Amino acid sequence: MMSAVAANQSVASDEELKAAATLFQKAAGVFNYLKDNILGMVSQEPTPDLMPDTLAALSAIMLAQAQECVYLKASKSNMSANALVKVANQGSQFYKDALSMMTRDIVKGIFDKDWTNTVSAKGKGLEAAANFHASKMCESEAKIGEQICRLMEAVRLADQMKPHVSEDHFPTLRGAATALQTAQKDNDFIYHERVPDPKSLPQLEKAAVVKPTPIEGHLSPRFKDLFESLVPVSIQNALSAFEGRKTEVVNTETGRLREYTQLLNAQLASLNLPAALDDVLHHEKCPESIRQKSSKVKQCGGAQSILSKIAELPSLYRRNEELLNETQRLIQEEKQSDDNLRQQFKEKWTRLASDRLTGPLSQEVGKYRSILENALKADNLVKTKYEQQKWGIELLSKPENELKEAIPGLGNMGGAQNSSTVNELRELVNKTTEIKAEREKLEKSFKDVRFDMSGEFLQSMSGSDVLNEEDVSKTKIHQLLGPLKEQVNKSIAEQEAVMEKVQSLNKKFTDEKTGSGTADRDNILKSLASAYDTYFELEGNLKEGTKFYNDLTPMLLRLQQKVTDFCFARKTEKDDLMKQLQQNIVAGATGGNSSAKAPPPRPPPPTSGALAQNHDLPNVPSHGTAPPPPPQHYQQQQQQQQQHQSYPQQAPYQPNSYMPYPTGGYGYFPQPYTYMQPQVNNPPPAPYPGYPPMQQGYPTQPYSQYPQQQPPNQNPPPYPVGNPGHPTAGNPPQNTNPFI
């Protein structure tokens, strides 16, 4: 690529010549690096383009072109003749070295003749330029004989260059012939010096001003290795299995955390904590904790936000259901068409039955149908849950003055506010808040665990063709997630110890409170606390549910496209088979050669009457007199049919060996058509949301087992519906002449 960009630079611009020289040196460095390291990179003999001798020749060509760019830039800048001689002569030597490498027996057939001609001509052109500039030095030193000899060499070499490289490429050579004539004329009339033999001239000096640029790190700061994740199929399958195992552990542990957090919230709400403590400490009609809960609910949109999201679920469900129904309809129509034709043509219909091909597709449709049914049940569970807490959620969504009016009076708290029980209970309630905050961080830590197992699996496979994926994966998962699982167990144990103390102290705290109306007030505050917890649980459920449906749509679209391609391919196969059957029937009826082009089919004969018995005879009356004798051409036709009966029967129709398959241009695949089930190592995650419920109809792990949707540039989704296909890279354009 660097050589191609450099070769397209204009020789008329100093900046472009400078850029070309830089790129050619970098290209030389790349080829040189490959030459020294290629044998250690591949486990077998490399292809001819990557043989060390080929790479050495390419590196030499790049270096010669870089020296040439420097010379062209220097000549345009009117540098001294001495400097130009050294640069041009070194460039000529570089081209000669490159030509020598290109003509070795081991690489001789790799380079086209145009390449060798161009390299040879460039070397002669630079040598001619070196002699031309040397003649100017001789002129300044009054060495007329040597000057003429240098000019004669320049003209001779330039003439040898012209068939392959234009003289315009080296503008300095245009005046060589004129300068030679002038020098010879002056020598004939004035100096009369002897012109020496070119072989007796002293060697011109050389100066290498370019060298291969060594590779240090990546070639570009934006470099991205396109083959970074390329591993053997067995390793790829193992990676998918590892991700499935890791995801299962993560879902299980985060589900435990959410389950115990939900249990913690339910227990605190049943004890009316911390609202009961606020009543004792602050004597406010609306406790501070309830005001804070109401404020957070209103910031998130209140009850209206929940209702609007619930209202979106049916449309999201219908969109996915319609895609699945259309996919199933295509499969059923293709099967019905194949069954009808099989019943019509009997044993002549030789292609594979649809049932043998659509099994995996139908199974995939059924799998998605089950997921959608479970998602619909989850939607109804969300609606039921909202209806149960509707009163409390709507009350928390109202202004503060209406909230205060709905809460009964304080009553007589006695001396409970000065009790040590209140202080201890307050500390324990604060501890539960800390536990929930730590769990949020712990859950995030589970989701942030990333590890590339390619190296582990490759190391495990070294020296063996068998990969024990299960043992390697379980060992690594225990190493990665073991400490986090211990933190989960510690958090659950801490919660149980704290709640045991809370219940004991709360009983004592309740006994210390006196006065009427306290029970009603506690019940209202409990309901509001429970509604608050349910509100944010529903917010999370609805967010996960919306994401679930939106992520499911492209999966169903890919499945539908796969079924559409299958049906199109089957239709193409059906049309070919129908055409062949028609040709066979017509050929058998006429007695002609089945390989010849069949005439158009005749209309079907009548099913009753005299014409049904004599439909091959022209002008046969349906009743009355006996038919006339058949014409002569008909008798000949009958004889041909009798002779044809002794011929060997034509083999039954065999489907074409290849069949067009429309996937972005017509590719071909072997017949019979076989649906390739994609390998899915990860089991499909539990549908949204995860249940069975634990208590009172609530899910134990609310929506924690949705399909884990990964970013598109990281890991593939754990529930693929098919191979979307990989773009087939075309052959790169051949740069037959990368020289300027």
XYZ file of C-alpha atoms in Angstrom:
740
model
C 0.000 0.000 0.000
C 2.810 2.403 0.816
C 4.513 1.700 -2.509
C 1.229 2.204 -4.384
C 0.613 5.568 -2.697
C 4.201 6.631 -3.321
C 4.060 5.605 -6.989
C 1.003 7.821 -7.510
C 2.744 10.962 -6.264
C 3.454 13.664 -8.826
C 7.103 14.259 -9.812
C 6.301 17.940 -10.385
C 5.892 18.767 -6.679
C 8.729 18.889 -4.173
C 6.403 17.982 -1.282
C 5.010 14.966 -3.113
C 8.509 13.786 -4.046
C 9.527 14.079 -0.418
C 6.453 12.120 0.698
C 7.135 9.458 -1.951
C 10.730 9.045 -0.772
C 9.534 8.610 2.816
C 6.890 6.032 1.861
C 9.308 4.049 -0.306
C 11.760 3.853 2.604
C 8.982 2.622 4.904
C 7.922 0.045 2.310
C 11.526 -1.125 2.050
C 11.593 -1.474 5.834
C 8.413 -3.599 5.826
C 9.754 -5.934 3.128
C 13.099 -6.104 4.902
C 11.409 -6.974 8.218
C 9.363 -9.717 6.570
C 12.476 -11.082 4.867
C 14.201 -11.548 8.212
C 11.210 -12.892 10.130
C 8.863 -14.648 7.707
C 10.302 -18.125 8.187
C 9.673 -17.875 11.925
C 6.111 -16.646 11.449
C 4.737 -19.539 9.409
C 4.862 -23.239 10.160
C 5.293 -24.303 6.537
C 7.103 -23.162 3.420
C 5.796 -19.691 2.517
C 4.225 -18.866 -0.830
C 6.526 -17.448 -3.554
C 5.599 -13.831 -2.826
C 6.776 -14.296 0.774
C 10.013 -16.125 0.052
C 13.017 -14.294 1.538
C 14.623 -13.842 -1.899
C 11.441 -12.258 -3.275
C 11.162 -9.945 -0.288
C 14.821 -8.938 -0.626
C 14.246 -7.990 -4.267
C 11.143 -5.974 -3.372
C 12.996 -4.164 -0.610
C 15.807 -3.300 -3.050
C 13.289 -1.934 -5.574
C 11.676 0.260 -2.901
C 15.076 1.613 -1.810
C 16.108 2.401 -5.393
C 12.874 4.326 -5.962
C 13.422 6.312 -2.757
C 16.945 7.303 -3.939
C 15.481 8.256 -7.309
C 12.900 10.540 -5.637
C 15.691 12.271 -3.718
C 17.629 12.803 -6.971
C 14.590 14.245 -8.783
C 13.956 16.651 -5.918
C 17.641 17.641 -5.754
C 17.856 18.282 -9.506
C 14.811 20.551 -9.344
C 16.421 22.450 -6.479
C 19.556 23.155 -8.622
C 21.978 21.530 -6.228
C 25.664 21.353 -7.086
C 26.768 19.022 -9.862
C 29.013 17.139 -7.461
C 26.068 16.266 -5.162
C 23.843 15.324 -8.084
C 26.522 12.977 -9.441
C 26.782 11.133 -6.129
C 23.007 10.796 -5.626
C 22.267 9.730 -9.219
C 25.152 7.272 -9.376
C 24.026 5.624 -6.096
C 20.477 5.384 -7.418
C 21.791 3.630 -10.518
C 23.679 1.191 -8.319
C 20.542 0.500 -6.258
C 18.607 -0.353 -9.414
C 21.407 -2.621 -10.633
C 21.369 -4.467 -7.295
C 17.595 -4.833 -7.507
C 17.817 -6.183 -11.074
C 20.401 -8.698 -9.966
C 18.078 -9.958 -7.214
C 15.079 -10.100 -9.543
C 16.877 -12.243 -12.103
C 17.914 -14.994 -9.698
C 16.707 -18.414 -10.727
C 14.632 -18.903 -7.572
C 12.526 -15.744 -8.180
C 12.962 -15.253 -11.908
C 9.430 -16.305 -12.814
C 7.724 -14.151 -10.198
C 8.350 -10.731 -11.757
C 6.843 -9.757 -15.107
C 9.137 -8.779 -17.945
C 7.855 -5.181 -17.695
C 9.205 -5.008 -14.158
C 12.716 -6.116 -15.112
C 12.732 -3.811 -18.142
C 11.646 -0.866 -16.008
C 14.262 -1.545 -13.320
C 17.008 -1.864 -15.952
C 15.912 1.309 -17.745
C 15.716 3.310 -14.507
C 19.257 2.234 -13.615
C 20.553 3.344 -17.018
C 18.669 6.622 -16.785
C 20.238 7.512 -13.454
C 23.666 6.449 -14.696
C 23.168 8.703 -17.723
C 22.170 11.562 -15.405
C 25.286 10.978 -13.288
C 27.513 11.175 -16.397
C 25.717 14.306 -17.609
C 26.315 16.117 -14.316
C 29.919 14.851 -14.279
C 30.404 16.426 -17.752
C 29.508 19.804 -16.274
C 32.169 19.323 -13.645
C 34.686 18.496 -16.411
C 33.646 21.600 -18.303
C 34.314 23.795 -15.292
C 37.766 22.157 -14.936
C 38.523 22.503 -18.700
C 38.714 18.726 -19.185
C 37.172 18.827 -22.651
C 38.073 15.268 -23.692
C 36.588 13.739 -20.535
C 33.577 16.052 -20.856
C 32.845 14.738 -24.343
C 33.276 11.150 -23.197
C 30.847 11.674 -20.291
C 28.312 13.266 -22.634
C 28.638 10.411 -25.112
C 27.967 7.933 -22.297
C 24.971 9.986 -21.147
C 23.473 10.026 -24.656
C 24.106 6.296 -25.180
C 22.520 5.286 -21.882
C 19.586 7.643 -22.412
C 18.880 6.025 -25.801
C 18.863 2.588 -24.149
C 16.422 3.878 -21.504
C 13.845 5.441 -23.864
C 11.966 2.287 -24.985
C 10.858 1.603 -21.383
C 11.065 4.938 -19.539
C 10.189 8.305 -21.029
C 12.992 10.845 -21.354
C 10.667 13.360 -19.735
C 11.070 11.472 -16.473
C 14.674 12.768 -16.265
C 14.387 16.329 -17.631
C 18.142 16.973 -17.294
C 18.866 14.456 -20.057
C 16.999 16.481 -22.679
C 20.046 18.762 -23.226
C 22.646 15.963 -23.306
C 22.647 15.552 -27.101
C 22.848 19.315 -27.709
C 25.612 19.685 -25.138
C 27.547 16.852 -26.829
C 27.330 18.532 -30.249
C 28.500 21.857 -28.829
C 31.427 20.274 -26.962
C 32.539 18.284 -30.013
C 32.388 21.387 -32.200
C 34.448 23.411 -29.723
C 36.982 20.608 -29.434
C 37.296 20.269 -33.224
C 37.916 23.996 -33.768
C 39.624 25.079 -30.546
C 40.919 22.480 -28.077
C 41.721 19.399 -30.199
C 41.883 17.157 -27.115
C 41.824 13.384 -27.368
C 38.563 11.773 -26.265
C 39.454 8.943 -23.833
C 37.858 5.501 -23.769
C 34.890 5.333 -21.355
C 36.469 2.357 -19.558
C 39.506 4.440 -18.707
C 37.483 7.112 -16.940
C 37.644 7.237 -13.134
C 34.690 5.813 -11.218
C 32.092 8.364 -10.162
C 31.433 8.842 -6.459
C 28.280 7.583 -4.736
C 26.232 8.783 -1.786
C 23.376 6.758 -0.273
C 20.907 9.201 1.221
C 18.100 6.678 1.906
C 17.776 3.477 3.891
C 14.972 1.115 4.904
C 12.912 2.544 7.747
C 12.933 -0.002 10.600
C 9.576 -1.086 12.000
C 9.049 0.103 15.548
C 5.680 -0.903 16.952
C 2.697 -0.338 14.707
C 2.932 1.434 11.373
C 0.195 3.917 12.317
C -1.138 5.324 15.599
C -4.598 4.237 14.401
C -3.411 0.718 13.626
C -5.900 -2.065 14.313
C -4.970 -5.672 13.716
C -7.806 -7.085 11.623
C -6.722 -10.645 12.406
C -6.310 -10.103 16.129
C -9.187 -12.408 17.033
C -8.546 -14.971 14.282
C -8.146 -18.385 15.915
C -8.815 -22.010 14.856
C -12.426 -23.182 14.791
C -11.923 -25.383 17.843
C -10.584 -22.407 19.793
C -13.482 -20.234 18.603
C -15.977 -22.843 19.798
C -14.149 -23.072 23.106
C -14.257 -19.282 23.477
C -18.016 -19.309 22.910
C -18.443 -22.084 25.461
C -16.295 -20.179 27.963
C -18.383 -17.039 27.532
C -21.526 -19.094 28.071
C -20.183 -20.594 31.286
C -18.987 -17.234 32.544
C -22.320 -15.568 31.721
C -24.185 -18.314 33.568
C -22.102 -17.770 36.716
C -22.469 -13.984 36.490
C -26.263 -14.238 36.050
C -26.537 -16.642 38.980
C -24.540 -14.483 41.384
C -26.129 -11.176 40.367
C -29.511 -12.895 40.652
C -28.685 -13.916 44.225
C -27.687 -10.359 45.050
C -30.927 -8.944 43.633
C -33.018 -11.596 45.343
C -31.589 -10.856 48.788
C -31.750 -7.105 48.189
C -35.425 -7.450 47.335
C -35.923 -9.528 50.477
C -34.127 -6.856 52.517
C -36.384 -4.122 51.146
C -39.487 -6.183 51.842
C -38.442 -6.831 55.441
C -37.673 -3.169 56.128
C -40.975 -2.105 54.548
C -42.896 -4.603 56.674
C -41.306 -3.065 59.786
C -42.011 0.505 58.545
C -38.331 1.369 58.674
C -36.846 3.927 58.533
C -40.099 5.938 58.455
C -41.061 4.889 62.008
C -37.717 6.177 63.296
C -38.249 9.514 61.526
C -41.601 9.869 63.290
C -39.965 9.439 66.689
C -36.969 11.669 66.028
C -38.522 14.548 64.045
C -42.274 14.508 64.891
C -43.213 15.375 61.298
C -46.492 14.388 59.710
C -44.652 13.344 56.549
C -41.376 11.660 57.511
C -38.191 12.788 55.820
C -37.580 9.334 54.344
C -41.015 9.383 52.681
C -40.381 12.888 51.284
C -37.097 11.717 49.800
C -38.748 8.674 48.281
C -41.498 10.815 46.785
C -38.942 13.240 45.357
C -36.991 10.449 43.645
C -40.162 8.945 42.188
C -41.238 12.300 40.758
C -37.753 12.918 39.329
C -38.050 9.642 37.377
C -41.426 10.589 35.909
C -43.771 9.197 38.530
C -46.647 6.874 37.780
C -47.086 8.326 34.277
C -43.618 7.098 33.278
C -44.476 3.550 34.339
C -47.823 3.647 32.514
C -46.308 4.926 29.262
C -43.629 2.217 29.271
C -46.191 -0.472 30.023
C -48.284 0.831 27.116
C -45.309 0.379 24.745
C -44.892 -3.325 25.498
C -47.824 -4.625 23.371
C -46.584 -2.858 20.224
C -43.036 -4.143 20.780
C -44.393 -7.653 21.270
C -46.604 -7.483 18.145
C -43.691 -6.286 16.007
C -41.622 -9.336 16.902
C -44.595 -11.678 16.692
C -45.413 -10.482 13.160
C -41.825 -11.107 12.050
C -41.960 -14.618 13.498
C -45.387 -15.318 11.949
C -44.165 -14.202 8.524
C -41.080 -16.419 8.834
C -43.237 -19.392 9.776
C -45.617 -18.664 6.880
C -42.732 -18.761 4.381
C -41.625 -22.157 5.690
C -45.159 -23.557 5.563
C -45.808 -22.255 2.036
C -42.584 -23.792 0.754
C -43.460 -27.132 2.351
C -47.017 -27.068 0.995
C -45.762 -26.320 -2.517
C -43.250 -29.165 -2.336
C -45.869 -31.603 -0.991
C -48.319 -30.740 -3.797
C -45.704 -31.274 -6.491
C -44.525 -34.505 -4.870
C -48.106 -35.783 -4.850
C -48.553 -34.745 -8.479
C -45.344 -36.202 -9.937
C -44.925 -39.145 -7.529
C -41.523 -40.831 -7.886
C -40.447 -38.430 -10.645
C -40.129 -35.651 -8.051
C -36.643 -36.605 -6.917
C -35.446 -33.661 -4.843
C -35.220 -33.798 -1.060
C -38.440 -33.269 0.856
C -38.874 -29.976 2.655
C -39.307 -31.743 5.994
C -35.711 -32.944 5.842
C -34.406 -29.433 5.205
C -36.620 -27.120 7.236
C -36.298 -29.026 10.500
C -33.562 -26.784 11.957
C -35.364 -23.651 10.743
C -38.676 -24.764 12.241
C -36.895 -25.656 15.468
C -35.383 -22.177 15.590
C -38.785 -20.601 14.965
C -40.269 -22.693 17.755
C -37.505 -21.649 20.099
C -38.210 -17.972 19.461
C -41.940 -18.617 19.767
C -41.379 -20.046 23.255
C -39.240 -17.034 24.194
C -41.956 -14.640 23.031
C -44.631 -16.524 24.979
C -42.571 -16.309 28.161
C -41.925 -12.614 27.494
C -45.685 -12.049 27.207
C -46.190 -13.760 30.576
C -43.514 -11.485 32.026
C -45.285 -8.413 30.603
C -48.499 -9.480 32.313
C -46.587 -10.029 35.555
C -45.273 -6.474 35.360
C -48.792 -5.117 34.834
C -50.121 -7.136 37.759
C -47.333 -5.919 39.981
C -48.079 -2.309 39.083
C -51.800 -2.748 39.811
C -50.965 -4.133 43.257
C -48.893 -1.051 44.156
C -50.796 1.466 42.036
C -52.237 3.403 44.985
C -48.854 3.901 46.685
C -47.014 4.801 43.449
C -49.647 7.362 42.478
C -49.550 8.842 45.981
C -45.753 9.190 45.873
C -46.123 10.936 42.493
C -48.392 13.642 43.936
C -47.294 17.027 45.401
C -46.054 17.053 48.995
C -49.179 18.711 50.440
C -51.435 15.955 49.076
C -48.988 13.350 50.352
C -49.180 14.825 53.883
C -52.983 14.804 53.857
C -53.024 11.080 53.034
C -50.853 10.200 56.051
C -52.599 9.931 59.465
C -51.470 11.988 62.495
C -48.479 11.219 64.682
C -50.165 10.246 67.948
C -48.311 10.066 71.271
C -44.759 8.714 70.975
C -44.106 8.852 74.707
C -40.427 8.732 75.614
C -39.418 6.558 72.703
C -37.395 9.339 71.061
C -34.941 9.346 73.959
C -34.503 5.576 73.996
C -31.193 3.882 73.202
C -33.216 1.416 71.141
C -33.918 4.149 68.579
C -30.241 4.985 68.192
C -29.204 1.351 67.785
C -32.010 0.725 65.331
C -30.997 3.816 63.324
C -27.420 2.514 63.058
C -28.640 -0.854 61.826
C -30.897 0.757 59.204
C -27.955 2.826 57.983
C -25.960 -0.408 57.765
C -28.573 -1.915 55.438
C -28.180 1.130 53.172
C -24.444 0.539 53.032
C -25.007 -3.135 52.172
C -27.222 -2.191 49.204
C -24.682 0.344 47.935
C -21.878 -2.222 48.124
C -23.995 -4.700 46.171
C -24.460 -2.255 43.321
C -20.678 -1.941 43.030
C -20.292 -5.705 43.306
C -22.810 -6.313 40.536
C -20.960 -3.872 38.295
C -17.698 -5.706 39.069
C -19.255 -8.957 37.847
C -20.288 -7.381 34.544
C -16.891 -5.753 34.036
C -14.982 -9.052 34.150
C -13.308 -9.504 30.745
C -10.617 -11.981 29.810
C -9.316 -13.211 26.456
C -9.030 -16.985 26.725
C -7.377 -17.428 23.303
C -3.904 -17.704 24.784
C -5.057 -20.097 27.513
C -6.751 -22.427 25.031
C -3.862 -22.272 22.555
C -1.429 -23.126 25.324
C -3.664 -25.990 26.436
C -3.725 -27.346 22.866
C 0.033 -27.137 22.357
C 1.349 -30.554 21.402
C -2.134 -32.063 21.273
C -5.149 -31.935 18.972
C -7.590 -32.337 21.882
C -8.765 -29.351 23.915
C -10.301 -29.964 27.332
C -12.391 -26.816 27.269
C -14.509 -27.625 30.327
C -11.600 -28.027 32.746
C -9.721 -24.988 31.417
C -12.847 -22.815 31.496
C -13.939 -23.832 34.985
C -10.446 -23.270 36.362
C -10.232 -19.782 34.841
C -13.786 -18.836 35.868
C -13.037 -19.862 39.444
C -9.877 -17.754 39.318
C -11.685 -14.711 37.890
C -15.019 -14.868 39.705
C -14.106 -16.797 42.850
C -13.230 -13.694 44.930
C -16.416 -11.939 43.791
C -18.525 -14.966 44.738
C -16.968 -14.894 48.212
C -17.993 -11.232 48.521
C -21.563 -12.203 47.572
C -21.666 -14.864 50.302
C -20.193 -12.413 52.809
C -22.785 -9.758 51.919
C -25.666 -12.242 52.307
C -24.362 -13.435 55.690
C -23.963 -9.851 56.857
C -27.543 -9.047 55.814
C -28.937 -11.988 57.766
C -27.048 -10.975 60.904
C -28.146 -7.324 60.638
C -31.813 -8.148 59.975
C -31.909 -10.521 62.940
C -30.827 -7.654 65.183
C -33.252 -5.243 63.455
C -36.249 -7.462 64.104
C -35.299 -7.882 67.749
C -34.801 -4.159 68.329
C -37.900 -3.219 66.324
C -40.071 -5.348 68.577
C -38.676 -3.532 71.593
C -39.078 -0.185 69.801
C -42.745 -0.944 69.016
C -43.476 -1.768 72.640
C -42.100 1.601 73.733
C -44.445 3.518 71.432
C -47.899 4.377 72.803
C -50.939 6.189 71.568
C -53.842 5.638 69.183
C -53.555 5.970 65.441
C -50.008 4.666 65.410
C -51.006 1.374 63.740
C -52.867 3.096 60.875
C -49.999 5.474 60.308
C -47.489 2.637 60.298
C -49.550 0.722 57.746
C -49.681 3.734 55.392
C -45.946 4.340 55.704
C -45.267 0.653 55.081
C -47.360 0.768 51.937
C -45.525 3.849 50.675
C -42.117 2.288 51.350
C -43.186 -0.895 49.539
C -44.564 1.159 46.616
C -41.262 3.025 46.367
C -39.270 -0.216 46.127
C -41.741 -1.628 43.606
C -41.554 1.540 41.480
C -37.819 1.285 40.883
C -38.049 -2.461 40.450
C -40.650 -1.904 37.724
C -38.473 0.804 36.161
C -35.647 -1.694 35.854
C -37.982 -4.423 34.610
C -39.476 -2.207 31.905
C -36.083 -0.955 30.801
C -34.841 -4.523 30.464
C -38.053 -5.570 28.729
C -37.841 -2.781 26.144
C -34.194 -3.607 25.480
C -35.104 -7.287 25.203
C -37.701 -6.673 22.489
C -35.498 -4.197 20.597
C -32.562 -6.616 20.620
C -34.786 -9.510 19.574
C -36.004 -7.709 16.437
C -32.698 -7.827 14.451
C -32.294 -11.494 15.406
C -35.727 -12.286 13.954
C -34.940 -10.223 10.871
C -31.794 -12.267 10.265
C -33.791 -15.472 10.701
C -36.423 -14.211 8.261
C -33.732 -13.326 5.693
C -32.220 -16.780 6.072
C -35.623 -18.390 5.461
C -36.264 -16.083 2.493
C -32.949 -17.103 0.923
C -33.788 -20.749 1.534
C -37.194 -20.395 -0.114
C -35.713 -18.576 -3.100
C -33.118 -21.284 -3.587
C -35.792 -23.967 -3.333
C -37.931 -22.121 -5.882
C -34.998 -21.958 -8.288
C -34.425 -25.664 -7.823
C -38.133 -26.356 -8.336
C -38.217 -24.359 -11.590
C -35.197 -26.252 -12.929
C -36.726 -29.614 -12.027
C -40.108 -28.681 -13.519
C -38.421 -27.658 -16.751
C -36.463 -30.898 -16.929
C -39.551 -33.002 -16.224
C -41.436 -31.178 -18.936
C -38.631 -31.807 -21.410
C -38.558 -35.500 -20.482
C -42.312 -35.846 -20.922
C -42.277 -34.091 -24.287
C -39.246 -36.065 -25.459
C -40.908 -39.351 -24.452
C -44.141 -38.417 -26.215
C -42.442 -37.479 -29.503
C -39.891 -40.308 -29.431
C -37.079 -37.856 -30.100
C -33.722 -37.617 -28.487
C -34.165 -36.436 -24.907
C -31.013 -34.376 -25.142
C -32.368 -32.369 -28.082
C -34.302 -29.219 -27.554
C -37.900 -30.155 -26.788
C -40.782 -28.549 -28.713
C -43.367 -26.544 -26.796
C -45.808 -28.733 -24.836
C -49.082 -29.703 -26.457
C -52.393 -28.921 -24.773
C -53.719 -31.716 -22.520
C -56.004 -34.301 -24.185
C -59.711 -34.480 -23.380
C -60.724 -36.842 -20.613
C -63.905 -38.226 -22.276
C -65.504 -38.844 -25.670
C -63.951 -40.111 -28.884
C -61.250 -37.471 -28.776
C -60.015 -38.991 -25.546
C -59.253 -42.187 -27.444
C -57.872 -40.566 -30.575
C -56.443 -37.265 -29.414
C -53.304 -37.730 -31.499
C -55.274 -38.013 -34.768
C -56.205 -34.862 -36.653
C -59.884 -34.126 -37.381
C -61.307 -37.138 -35.539
C -65.091 -36.836 -35.276
C -66.629 -37.386 -31.893
C -69.516 -39.536 -33.231
C -71.049 -40.881 -36.442
C -68.901 -42.318 -39.198
C -65.643 -44.123 -38.666
C -62.553 -41.978 -38.796
C -60.571 -41.763 -42.036
C -57.217 -43.565 -42.270
C -54.390 -41.657 -40.608
C -52.192 -39.537 -42.841
C -48.748 -40.729 -43.926
C -46.811 -38.521 -41.513
C -48.752 -39.994 -38.612
C -47.866 -43.532 -39.681
C -44.177 -42.557 -39.739
C -44.545 -41.112 -36.284
C -46.030 -44.369 -34.969
C -43.122 -46.354 -36.440
C -40.622 -44.041 -34.756
C -42.345 -44.522 -31.413
C -42.209 -48.316 -31.767
C -38.508 -48.145 -32.548
C -37.953 -45.833 -29.595
C -39.347 -48.450 -27.205
C -36.274 -50.602 -27.821
C -33.937 -47.802 -26.731
C -32.615 -47.783 -23.148
C -34.824 -45.813 -20.834
C -33.646 -42.369 -19.870
C -32.332 -42.096 -16.345
C -34.636 -40.370 -13.888
C -34.089 -36.706 -13.346
C -31.217 -35.782 -11.077
C -31.076 -32.256 -9.674
C -28.438 -29.945 -10.946
C -25.112 -30.321 -9.213
C -25.144 -26.653 -8.343
C -27.912 -24.255 -7.632
C -27.951 -20.437 -7.398
C -28.253 -19.064 -3.901
C -29.003 -15.344 -3.689
C -26.820 -13.900 -0.989
C -25.524 -10.672 -2.435
C -24.657 -12.016 -5.874
C -25.073 -15.598 -7.031
C -22.831 -18.006 -5.277
C -23.097 -21.762 -5.591
C -23.186 -24.617 -3.168
C -23.334 -28.419 -3.661
C -26.624 -30.146 -4.276
C -28.709 -31.444 -2.586
C -29.633 -28.295 -0.770
C -28.777 -28.776 2.877
C -29.549 -26.223 5.506
C -26.459 -25.705 7.643
C -27.410 -25.265 11.262
C -25.084 -22.694 12.859
C -23.143 -23.948 15.830
C -24.462 -22.310 18.950
C -22.412 -23.295 21.944
C -24.115 -20.941 24.352
C -27.550 -22.104 25.527
C -30.248 -19.465 24.975
C -30.617 -17.376 28.097
C -33.788 -17.555 30.110
C -36.501 -15.350 28.619
C -37.394 -12.037 30.083
C -37.743 -11.935 33.031
C -36.238 -14.763 35.094
C -38.635 -16.519 37.414
C -40.400 -18.628 39.029
C -41.589 -16.114 41.626
C -40.453 -16.400 45.193
C -43.275 -14.832 47.135
C -46.530 -12.967 46.546
C -46.204 -13.401 42.783
C -42.999 -11.358 42.504
C -40.079 -12.735 40.503
C -37.142 -13.832 42.602
C -34.621 -12.577 40.045
C -36.425 -9.714 38.316
C -35.430 -9.591 34.684
C -31.915 -10.658 35.582
C -31.840 -13.359 32.933
C -32.570 -11.404 29.794
C -30.441 -12.331 26.781
C -27.110 -10.734 27.531
C -26.657 -8.205 24.743
C -22.985 -7.412 24.149
C -21.649 -4.384 22.261
C -21.264 -5.226 18.556
C -17.452 -4.754 18.507
C -16.769 -6.999 21.474
C -18.275 -10.466 22.002
C -21.000 -11.870 19.760
C -24.508 -12.117 21.271
C -24.934 -15.377 23.186
C -28.056 -16.245 21.227
C -27.195 -15.945 17.532
C -29.910 -16.816 15.060
C -27.638 -17.510 12.166
C -24.427 -16.665 10.528
C -24.927 -13.163 9.081
C -22.111 -14.027 6.706
C -18.698 -12.678 6.244
C -17.789 -10.336 3.384
C -15.661 -12.193 0.872
C -12.572 -10.179 0.178
C -11.885 -9.846 -3.512
C -8.455 -10.144 -5.012
C -6.592 -6.875 -4.478
C -5.759 -4.951 -7.628
C -2.399 -5.981 -8.990
C 0.085 -3.136 -9.088
C 1.976 -4.245 -12.175
C 4.235 -1.221 -12.179
C 4.716 0.431 -8.787
C 7.422 2.748 -10.039
C 7.101 6.450 -10.491
